[in-house]
Amino acid sequence: MMIKPYVRQGEGEEVVSPLQWMDGDMSSPDGDTSIPSHRYRAGGVTQQTREMGSEDAEEDEEEIEEGQEDENESKRRGPKKKRMTKARQERFRARRVKANARERSRMHGLNDALENLRSIMPCHSKTQKLSKIETLRLARNYICALSEALEGGLSTESRAFMETLCKGLSQPTTNLVAGCLQLGPTPGAGMRPEDRHGVQPPPAPLGGMVSYSSPGLPSPPYGTFDSAHLLHLRAMKGGPYENHSPNEYNAGGVGTPPYDGPPTPPLSISSNLVPKQEPSPHYPPPHHYSPSPVDQVLYQTQTGYDVHLEGPYDSYHPPHMPPRQITSVYRD
DNA sequence: TAGGCCATCTGGTCCT
DNA sequence: AGGACCAGATGGCCTA
């Protein structure tokens, strides 16, 4: 029988630690067979039992019967370990519970910091989170790429900038970055439906750097390039990106939600990286994604081409999300 | 079902 | 002594 020692927070159930769970039952692993085996795993209760046996405590307290351990201890070298008493067990348990709570809190703080880091990444997505390791890798690349750009050695329009950004990233994350920066050959297909706000004609892909499974990715962890980055950039005066015209970030009459979030890095990748390209009359490409009515309007406004729907419209288009500024991918 | 990712518990080590 | 930090172990969840 499988019994959960605890359930995760955020799932609507109370977290029960193994220590709490095993209250009132401290019998040996070799004894009570009704005890689930995982309660005595190497990193868990078994080690706890070990520590109990090594802890110093008052000798005059009531001892617990541990016939099996007595046999083992008699064969063991080194200083004889003190026997576990009930009082010592309780102290240990209280200490361990406190330590667990601290450790949980510490990890939550770490995760919060990681989430803050995610939120300022150039392809932040609320629906598809980067993993921890990928967040750190992308952050490192982001810093490197920005540093090189600021030093003048690397243009943000260059392929090298993008390559620096994607260096060492997994293929899904690379695709995510490319998709968010509108570099993929399949607009719309490069994003999850819930992240899709606009449609662009397919710009030229970065040759060889980003590979796509065709047609589209089976389960692409795509996100969006947060327009807050663009807005923040517009507010910057005297910075290296101040020469961009406002229309570059908000053209086509598409409104942009007011930005009231935390400061974000001054980078407009989507407006800098993608070379201007004539829209393709063959758009949209024959992929599984069908542009939404909003997307169609945006596309027609932008390109003058009609959108031919080949399949059912993927109706998942969050109403609370404003359409993307599709014109931001073009440069004057 | 395997693998990736994650949260949690745990004991050890170092520091104050 | 107690807390912070770390790494190992474990099990759950999710996806290909």
mmCIF file of N, CA, C and O (backbone and C1' of nucleotides) in Angstrom, chain A residues 2 4 8 11 38 41-43 95 98 102-103 106 218-220, chain C:
data_model
loop_
_atom_site.group_PDB
_atom_site.id
_atom_site.type_symbol
_atom_site.label_atom_id
_atom_site.label_comp_id
_atom_site.label_asym_id
_atom_site.label_seq_id
_atom_site.Cartn_x
_atom_site.Cartn_y
_atom_site.Cartn_z
ATOM 1 N N MET A 2 0.515 2.201 -0.810
ATOM 2 C CA MET A 2 1.306 3.418 -0.928
ATOM 3 C C MET A 2 0.619 4.555 -0.174
ATOM 4 O O MET A 2 -0.522 4.897 -0.440
ATOM 5 N N LYS A 4 1.028 8.545 1.033
ATOM 6 C CA LYS A 4 1.781 9.773 0.865
ATOM 7 C C LYS A 4 2.296 10.274 2.207
ATOM 8 O O LYS A 4 1.506 10.498 3.121
ATOM 9 N N ARG A 8 2.166 18.286 -1.506
ATOM 10 C CA ARG A 8 2.783 19.582 -1.753
ATOM 11 C C ARG A 8 1.866 20.718 -1.415
ATOM 12 O O ARG A 8 0.657 20.607 -1.534
ATOM 13 N N GLU A 11 -1.628 22.607 -3.403
ATOM 14 C CA GLU A 11 -2.560 21.653 -3.969
ATOM 15 C C GLU A 11 -3.795 21.532 -3.098
ATOM 16 O O GLU A 11 -4.571 20.604 -3.220
ATOM 17 N N HIS A 38 8.940 3.313 2.351
ATOM 18 C CA HIS A 38 9.605 4.571 2.043
ATOM 19 C C HIS A 38 9.849 5.399 3.289
ATOM 20 O O HIS A 38 10.563 6.392 3.249
ATOM 21 N N ARG A 41 13.595 5.099 4.052
ATOM 22 C CA ARG A 41 14.550 5.278 2.963
ATOM 23 C C ARG A 41 15.848 5.865 3.491
ATOM 24 O O ARG A 41 15.906 6.428 4.563
ATOM 25 N N ALA A 42 16.880 5.764 2.646
ATOM 26 C CA ALA A 42 18.225 6.120 3.084
ATOM 27 C C ALA A 42 18.312 7.570 3.521
ATOM 28 O O ALA A 42 18.939 7.893 4.520
ATOM 29 N N GLY A 43 17.716 8.457 2.754
ATOM 30 C CA GLY A 43 17.852 9.867 3.061
ATOM 31 C C GLY A 43 16.820 10.351 4.044
ATOM 32 O O GLY A 43 16.761 11.526 4.344
ATOM 33 N N ARG A 95 13.543 19.697 16.807
ATOM 34 C CA ARG A 95 14.640 20.364 16.108
ATOM 35 C C ARG A 95 14.554 20.098 14.610
ATOM 36 O O ARG A 95 14.783 20.974 13.783
ATOM 37 N N LYS A 98 11.788 22.057 12.963
ATOM 38 C CA LYS A 98 12.191 23.450 12.779
ATOM 39 C C LYS A 98 13.169 23.586 11.618
ATOM 40 O O LYS A 98 13.067 24.500 10.800
ATOM 41 N N ARG A 102 12.715 25.704 8.173
ATOM 42 C CA ARG A 102 13.691 26.705 7.714
ATOM 43 C C ARG A 102 14.161 26.383 6.305
ATOM 44 O O ARG A 102 14.292 27.260 5.458
ATOM 45 N N GLU A 103 14.429 25.131 6.092
ATOM 46 C CA GLU A 103 14.921 24.730 4.779
ATOM 47 C C GLU A 103 13.864 24.977 3.705
ATOM 48 O O GLU A 103 14.169 25.448 2.608
ATOM 49 N N ARG A 106 13.788 28.592 3.091
ATOM 50 C CA ARG A 106 14.970 29.006 2.330
ATOM 51 C C ARG A 106 14.813 28.678 0.849
ATOM 52 O O ARG A 106 15.123 29.493 -0.027
ATOM 53 N N PRO A 218 6.240 19.276 -31.173
ATOM 54 C CA PRO A 218 5.173 18.488 -30.564
ATOM 55 C C PRO A 218 4.564 19.181 -29.355
ATOM 56 O O PRO A 218 3.370 19.270 -29.217
ATOM 57 N N SER A 219 5.408 19.627 -28.497
ATOM 58 C CA SER A 219 4.915 20.315 -27.313
ATOM 59 C C SER A 219 5.877 21.429 -26.971
ATOM 60 O O SER A 219 6.643 21.347 -26.039
ATOM 61 N N PRO A 220 5.866 22.460 -27.761
ATOM 62 C CA PRO A 220 6.899 23.480 -27.618
ATOM 63 C C PRO A 220 6.699 24.319 -26.367
ATOM 64 O O PRO A 220 5.592 24.818 -26.130
ATOM 65 P P DA C 1 25.935 22.216 22.862
ATOM 66 O "O5'" DA C 1 24.730 23.174 22.420
ATOM 67 C "C5'" DA C 1 24.269 24.178 23.331
ATOM 68 C "C4'" DA C 1 23.490 25.199 22.557
ATOM 69 C "C3'" DA C 1 22.484 24.614 21.581
ATOM 70 O "O3'" DA C 1 21.320 25.444 21.562
ATOM 71 C "C1'" DA C 1 24.095 25.868 20.388
ATOM 72 P P DG C 2 20.063 24.856 20.915
ATOM 73 O "O5'" DG C 2 19.948 25.772 19.608
ATOM 74 C "C5'" DG C 2 20.069 27.175 19.748
ATOM 75 C "C4'" DG C 2 20.307 27.813 18.394
ATOM 76 C "C3'" DG C 2 19.420 27.279 17.269
ATOM 77 O "O3'" DG C 2 18.892 28.361 16.545
ATOM 78 C "C1'" DG C 2 21.670 27.180 16.623
ATOM 79 P P DG C 3 17.676 28.171 15.605
ATOM 80 O "O5'" DG C 3 18.213 28.798 14.245
ATOM 81 C "C5'" DG C 3 18.856 30.063 14.272
ATOM 82 C "C4'" DG C 3 19.742 30.229 13.059
ATOM 83 C "C3'" DG C 3 19.078 29.825 11.733
ATOM 84 O "O3'" DG C 3 19.207 30.875 10.802
ATOM 85 C "C1'" DG C 3 21.187 28.752 11.986
ATOM 86 P P DA C 4 18.570 30.777 9.405
ATOM 87 O "O5'" DA C 4 19.827 30.528 8.456
ATOM 88 C "C5'" DA C 4 20.935 31.419 8.555
ATOM 89 C "C4'" DA C 4 21.992 31.045 7.534
ATOM 90 C "C3'" DA C 4 21.444 30.702 6.155
ATOM 91 O "O3'" DA C 4 22.307 31.240 5.156
ATOM 92 C "C1'" DA C 4 22.624 28.837 7.040
ATOM 93 P P DC C 5 21.885 31.190 3.646
ATOM 94 O "O5'" DC C 5 22.703 29.935 3.097
ATOM 95 C "C5'" DC C 5 24.101 29.877 3.353
ATOM 96 C "C4'" DC C 5 24.640 28.511 2.976
ATOM 97 C "C3'" DC C 5 24.101 27.951 1.658
ATOM 98 O "O3'" DC C 5 25.178 27.757 0.759
ATOM 99 C "C1'" DC C 5 24.086 26.311 3.386
ATOM 100 P P DC C 6 24.897 27.391 -0.722
ATOM 101 O "O5'" DC C 6 25.167 25.819 -0.706
ATOM 102 C "C5'" DC C 6 26.356 25.325 -0.102
ATOM 103 C "C4'" DC C 6 26.294 23.823 -0.001
ATOM 104 C "C3'" DC C 6 25.734 23.129 -1.237
ATOM 105 O "O3'" DC C 6 26.753 22.351 -1.830
ATOM 106 C "C1'" DC C 6 24.805 22.238 0.790
ATOM 107 P P DA C 7 26.604 21.900 -3.306
ATOM 108 O "O5'" DA C 7 26.301 20.337 -3.120
ATOM 109 C "C5'" DA C 7 27.151 19.577 -2.291
ATOM 110 C "C4'" DA C 7 26.492 18.254 -1.940
ATOM 111 C "C3'" DA C 7 25.898 17.494 -3.130
ATOM 112 O "O3'" DA C 7 26.185 16.118 -2.990
ATOM 113 C "C1'" DA C 7 24.240 17.841 -1.493
ATOM 114 P P DG C 8 25.995 15.166 -4.212
ATOM 115 O "O5'" DG C 8 25.104 14.010 -3.555
ATOM 116 C "C5'" DG C 8 25.506 13.473 -2.307
ATOM 117 C "C4'" DG C 8 24.362 12.685 -1.698
ATOM 118 C "C3'" DG C 8 23.600 11.801 -2.674
ATOM 119 O "O3'" DG C 8 23.419 10.509 -2.106
ATOM 120 C "C1'" DG C 8 22.098 13.248 -1.537
ATOM 121 P P DA C 9 22.795 9.380 -2.960
ATOM 122 O "O5'" DA C 9 21.289 9.367 -2.417
ATOM 123 C "C5'" DA C 9 21.075 9.294 -1.008
ATOM 124 C "C4'" DA C 9 19.586 9.271 -0.725
ATOM 125 C "C3'" DA C 9 18.756 8.428 -1.703
ATOM 126 O "O3'" DA C 9 17.908 7.565 -0.971
ATOM 127 C "C1'" DA C 9 17.897 10.650 -1.553
ATOM 128 P P DT C 10 17.148 6.444 -1.731
ATOM 129 O "O5'" DT C 10 15.692 7.078 -1.867
ATOM 130 C "C5'" DT C 10 15.068 7.627 -0.701
ATOM 131 C "C4'" DT C 10 13.836 8.386 -1.081
ATOM 132 C "C3'" DT C 10 12.984 7.704 -2.156
ATOM 133 O "O3'" DT C 10 11.761 7.294 -1.583
ATOM 134 C "C1'" DT C 10 13.205 10.058 -2.505
ATOM 135 P P DG C 11 10.860 6.290 -2.371
ATOM 136 O "O5'" DG C 11 9.656 7.243 -2.815
ATOM 137 C "C5'" DG C 11 9.055 8.083 -1.857
ATOM 138 C "C4'" DG C 11 8.239 9.168 -2.542
ATOM 139 C "C3'" DG C 11 7.302 8.660 -3.644
ATOM 140 O "O3'" DG C 11 6.053 9.305 -3.501
ATOM 141 C "C1'" DG C 11 8.721 10.340 -4.492
ATOM 142 P P DG C 12 4.800 8.821 -4.322
ATOM 143 O "O5'" DG C 12 4.337 10.160 -5.056
ATOM 144 C "C5'" DG C 12 4.229 11.362 -4.307
ATOM 145 C "C4'" DG C 12 4.049 12.543 -5.238
ATOM 146 C "C3'" DG C 12 3.117 12.274 -6.414
ATOM 147 O "O3'" DG C 12 2.231 13.377 -6.577
ATOM 148 C "C1'" DG C 12 5.236 12.975 -7.203
ATOM 149 P P DC C 13 1.000 13.230 -7.525
ATOM 150 O "O5'" DC C 13 1.440 14.119 -8.773
ATOM 151 C "C5'" DC C 13 1.932 15.428 -8.532
ATOM 152 C "C4'" DC C 13 2.473 16.024 -9.829
ATOM 153 C "C3'" DC C 13 1.615 15.707 -11.056
ATOM 154 O "O3'" DC C 13 1.325 16.913 -11.746
ATOM 155 C "C1'" DC C 13 3.890 15.152 -11.452
ATOM 156 P P DC C 14 0.273 16.934 -12.907
ATOM 157 O "O5'" DC C 14 1.189 17.041 -14.201
ATOM 158 C "C5'" DC C 14 2.242 17.995 -14.212
ATOM 159 C "C4'" DC C 14 3.151 17.753 -15.401
ATOM 160 C "C3'" DC C 14 2.401 17.407 -16.695
ATOM 161 O "O3'" DC C 14 2.834 18.267 -17.720
ATOM 162 C "C1'" DC C 14 4.137 15.837 -16.263
ATOM 163 P P DT C 15 1.982 18.371 -19.060
ATOM 164 O "O5'" DT C 15 2.994 17.753 -20.128
ATOM 165 C "C5'" DT C 15 4.354 18.178 -20.093
ATOM 166 C "C4'" DT C 15 5.217 17.218 -20.897
ATOM 167 C "C3'" DT C 15 4.593 16.782 -22.236
ATOM 168 O "O3'" DT C 15 5.583 16.880 -23.242
ATOM 169 C "C1'" DT C 15 5.265 14.898 -20.990
ATOM 170 P P DA C 16 5.129 16.996 -24.764
ATOM 171 O "O5'" DA C 16 6.088 15.939 -25.461
ATOM 172 C "C5'" DA C 16 7.481 15.960 -25.138
ATOM 173 C "C4'" DA C 16 8.100 14.602 -25.413
ATOM 174 C "C3'" DA C 16 7.733 13.999 -26.771
ATOM 175 O "O3'" DA C 16 8.875 13.360 -27.335
ATOM 176 C "C1'" DA C 16 7.071 12.534 -25.048
#
